[in-house]
C-alpha positions as semicolon CSV with decimal commas, in nm:
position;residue;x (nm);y (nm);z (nm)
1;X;-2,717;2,102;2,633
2;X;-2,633;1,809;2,449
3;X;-2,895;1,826;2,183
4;X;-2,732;2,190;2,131
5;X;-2,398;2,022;2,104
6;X;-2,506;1,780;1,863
7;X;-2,687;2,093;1,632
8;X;-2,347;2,264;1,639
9;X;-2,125;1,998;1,559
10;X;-2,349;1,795;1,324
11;X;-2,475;2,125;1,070
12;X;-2,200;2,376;1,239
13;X;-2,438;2,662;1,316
14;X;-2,257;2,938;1,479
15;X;-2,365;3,091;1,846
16;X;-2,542;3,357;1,699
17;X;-2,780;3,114;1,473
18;X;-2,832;2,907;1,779
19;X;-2,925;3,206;1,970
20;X;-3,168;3,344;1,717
21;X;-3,314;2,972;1,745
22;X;-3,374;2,948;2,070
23;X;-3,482;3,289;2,073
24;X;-3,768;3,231;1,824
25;X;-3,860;2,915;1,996
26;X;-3,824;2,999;2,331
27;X;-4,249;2,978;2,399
28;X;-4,238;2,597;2,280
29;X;-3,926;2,516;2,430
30;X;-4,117;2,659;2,770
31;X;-4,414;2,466;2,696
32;X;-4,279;2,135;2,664
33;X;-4,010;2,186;2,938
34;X;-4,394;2,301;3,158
35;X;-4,533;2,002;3,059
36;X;-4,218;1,717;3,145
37;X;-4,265;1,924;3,464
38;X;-4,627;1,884;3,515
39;X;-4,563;1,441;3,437
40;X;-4,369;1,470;3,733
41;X;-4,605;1,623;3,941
42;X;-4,878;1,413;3,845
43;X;-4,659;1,153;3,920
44;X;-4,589;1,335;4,291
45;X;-4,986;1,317;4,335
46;X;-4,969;0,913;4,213
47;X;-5,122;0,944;3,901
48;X;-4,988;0,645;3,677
49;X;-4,988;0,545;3,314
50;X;-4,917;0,914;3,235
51;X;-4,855;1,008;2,866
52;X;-4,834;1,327;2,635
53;X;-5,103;1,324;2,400
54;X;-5,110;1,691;2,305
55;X;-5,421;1,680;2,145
56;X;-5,713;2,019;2,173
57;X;-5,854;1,893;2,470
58;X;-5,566;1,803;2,721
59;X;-5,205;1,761;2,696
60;X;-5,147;1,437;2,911
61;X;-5,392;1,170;3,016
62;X;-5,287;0,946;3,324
63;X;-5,502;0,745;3,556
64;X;-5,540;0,673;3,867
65;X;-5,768;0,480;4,098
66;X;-5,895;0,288;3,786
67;X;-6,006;0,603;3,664
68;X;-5,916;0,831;3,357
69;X;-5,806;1,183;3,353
70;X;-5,769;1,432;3,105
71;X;-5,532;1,667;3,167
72;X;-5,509;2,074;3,071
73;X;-5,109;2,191;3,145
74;X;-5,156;2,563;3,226
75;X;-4,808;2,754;3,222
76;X;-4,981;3,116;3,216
77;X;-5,096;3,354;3,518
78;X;-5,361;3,418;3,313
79;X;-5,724;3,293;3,422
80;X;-5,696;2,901;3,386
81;X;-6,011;2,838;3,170
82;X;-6,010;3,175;2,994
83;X;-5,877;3,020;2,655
84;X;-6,129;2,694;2,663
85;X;-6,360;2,857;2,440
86;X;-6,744;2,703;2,355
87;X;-6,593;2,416;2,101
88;X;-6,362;2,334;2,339
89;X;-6,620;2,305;2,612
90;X;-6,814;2,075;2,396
91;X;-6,498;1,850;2,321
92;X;-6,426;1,812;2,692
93;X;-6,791;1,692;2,753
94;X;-6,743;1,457;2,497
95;X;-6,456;1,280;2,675
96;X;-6,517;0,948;2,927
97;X;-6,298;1,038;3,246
98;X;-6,215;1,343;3,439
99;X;-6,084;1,645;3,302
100;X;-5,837;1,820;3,506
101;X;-5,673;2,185;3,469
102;X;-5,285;2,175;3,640
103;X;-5,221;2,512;3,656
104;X;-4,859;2,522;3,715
105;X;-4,761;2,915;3,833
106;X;-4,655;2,997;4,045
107;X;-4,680;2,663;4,234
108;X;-4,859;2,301;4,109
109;X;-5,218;2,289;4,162
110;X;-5,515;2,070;4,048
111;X;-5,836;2,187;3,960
112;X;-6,162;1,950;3,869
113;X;-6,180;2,162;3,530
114;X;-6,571;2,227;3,578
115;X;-6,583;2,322;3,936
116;X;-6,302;2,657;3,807
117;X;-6,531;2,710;3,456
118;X;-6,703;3,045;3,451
119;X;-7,072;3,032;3,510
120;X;-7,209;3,001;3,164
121;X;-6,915;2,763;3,078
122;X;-7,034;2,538;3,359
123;X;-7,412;2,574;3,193
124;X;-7,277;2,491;2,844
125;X;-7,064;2,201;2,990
126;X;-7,373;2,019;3,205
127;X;-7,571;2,097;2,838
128;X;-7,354;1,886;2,659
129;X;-7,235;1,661;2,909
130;X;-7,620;1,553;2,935
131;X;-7,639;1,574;2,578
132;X;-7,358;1,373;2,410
133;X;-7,464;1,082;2,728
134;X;-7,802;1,097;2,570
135;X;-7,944;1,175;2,968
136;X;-8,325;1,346;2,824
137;X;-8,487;1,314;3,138
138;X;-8,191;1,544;3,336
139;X;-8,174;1,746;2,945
140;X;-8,557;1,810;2,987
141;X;-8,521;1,910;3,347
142;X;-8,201;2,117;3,305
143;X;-8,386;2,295;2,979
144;X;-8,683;2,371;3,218
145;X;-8,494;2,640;3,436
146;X;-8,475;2,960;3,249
147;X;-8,150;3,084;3,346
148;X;-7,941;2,715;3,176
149;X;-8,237;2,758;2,856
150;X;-8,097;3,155;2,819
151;X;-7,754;3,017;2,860
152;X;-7,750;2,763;2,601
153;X;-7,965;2,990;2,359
154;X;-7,665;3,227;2,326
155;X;-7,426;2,924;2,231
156;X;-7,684;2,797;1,964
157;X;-7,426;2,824;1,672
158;X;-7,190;2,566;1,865
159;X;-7,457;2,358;1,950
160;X;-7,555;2,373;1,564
161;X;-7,226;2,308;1,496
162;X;-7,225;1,964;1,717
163;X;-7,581;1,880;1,573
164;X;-7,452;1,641;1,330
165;X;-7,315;1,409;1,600
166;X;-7,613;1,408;1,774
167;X;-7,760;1,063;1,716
168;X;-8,010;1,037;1,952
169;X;-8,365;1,143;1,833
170;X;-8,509;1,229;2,154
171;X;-8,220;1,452;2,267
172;X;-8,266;1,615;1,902
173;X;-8,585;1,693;1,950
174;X;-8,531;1,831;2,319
175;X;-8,265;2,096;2,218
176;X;-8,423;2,168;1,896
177;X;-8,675;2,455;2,005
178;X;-8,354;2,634;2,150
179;X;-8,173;2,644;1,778
């Protein structure tokens, strides 16, 4: 309670304005206290180099076995992956490493973030996975099966969205009988 301390003394706030501050930012006082927790536990499973980055796609990225994570700090009983919308599934596919959802209620546990993505969110992930690596041959082939084609159809205004970044003219021409 220190920094409270230092609040008090320093601008004199009274109990009750303290209160009604920590009342009002009691979520992002949770969040952050979630997250120094989930370091730690990262740090339980050996993960190294871990920092807070905070950013849309992950909150901390750490490494470990010369390899890169991403990682998604879940605080909710809620589904894990029900907030990672379309754009966010695109983002994600963009990264280079591993993207991991810590889901940390009621106890710690790590989750490869595509193996716990609903079904069509797995689809739309391999889509652009495949096509921000500029992969045609495995785009063609994964475009071929009517069930990931129907999938991706129904995200074609996030895909139109990403088409700008899309450098690649044979990938461009693969997806663009499915705008």
């Amino acid at each position: 309670m220190n920094s409270l301390e230092e609040l008090i003394n320093e601008y004199g706030f009274t109990d009750e304005e303290i209160n009604f501050a920590l009342e009002r930012a009691k979520g992002i006082i949770f969040g952050f206290a979630m997250e120094y927790r989930a370091r730690k536990v990262l740090e339980n499973y050996n993960f190294t180099n871990i920092k807070s980055v905070n950013l849309p796609t992950h909150d901390i990225e750490a490494e470990k076995d010369g390899e890169k994570y991403y990682i998604e700090v879940k605080a909710s009983k809620k589904s894990p992956t029900k907030e990672y919308s379309a754009y966010k599934i695109a983002m994600i596919a963009q990264l280079h490493g591993i993207h991991l959802t810590l889901v940390m209620l009621p106890s710690p546990r790590l989750y490869l973030t595509e193996e716990i993505l609903s079904e069509p969110k797995k689809v739309l992930f391999e889509f652009f996975k495949m096509l921000f690596n500029n992969e045609n041959d495995k785009l063609k082939a994964f475009l071929a099966n009517d069930k990931n084609r129907k999938i991706v159809e129904s995200y074609n205004k996030i895909i139109i969205h990403y088409f700008p970044e899309i450098k690649d003219l044979t990938s461009l021409e693969i997806i663009r009988p499915i705008l």
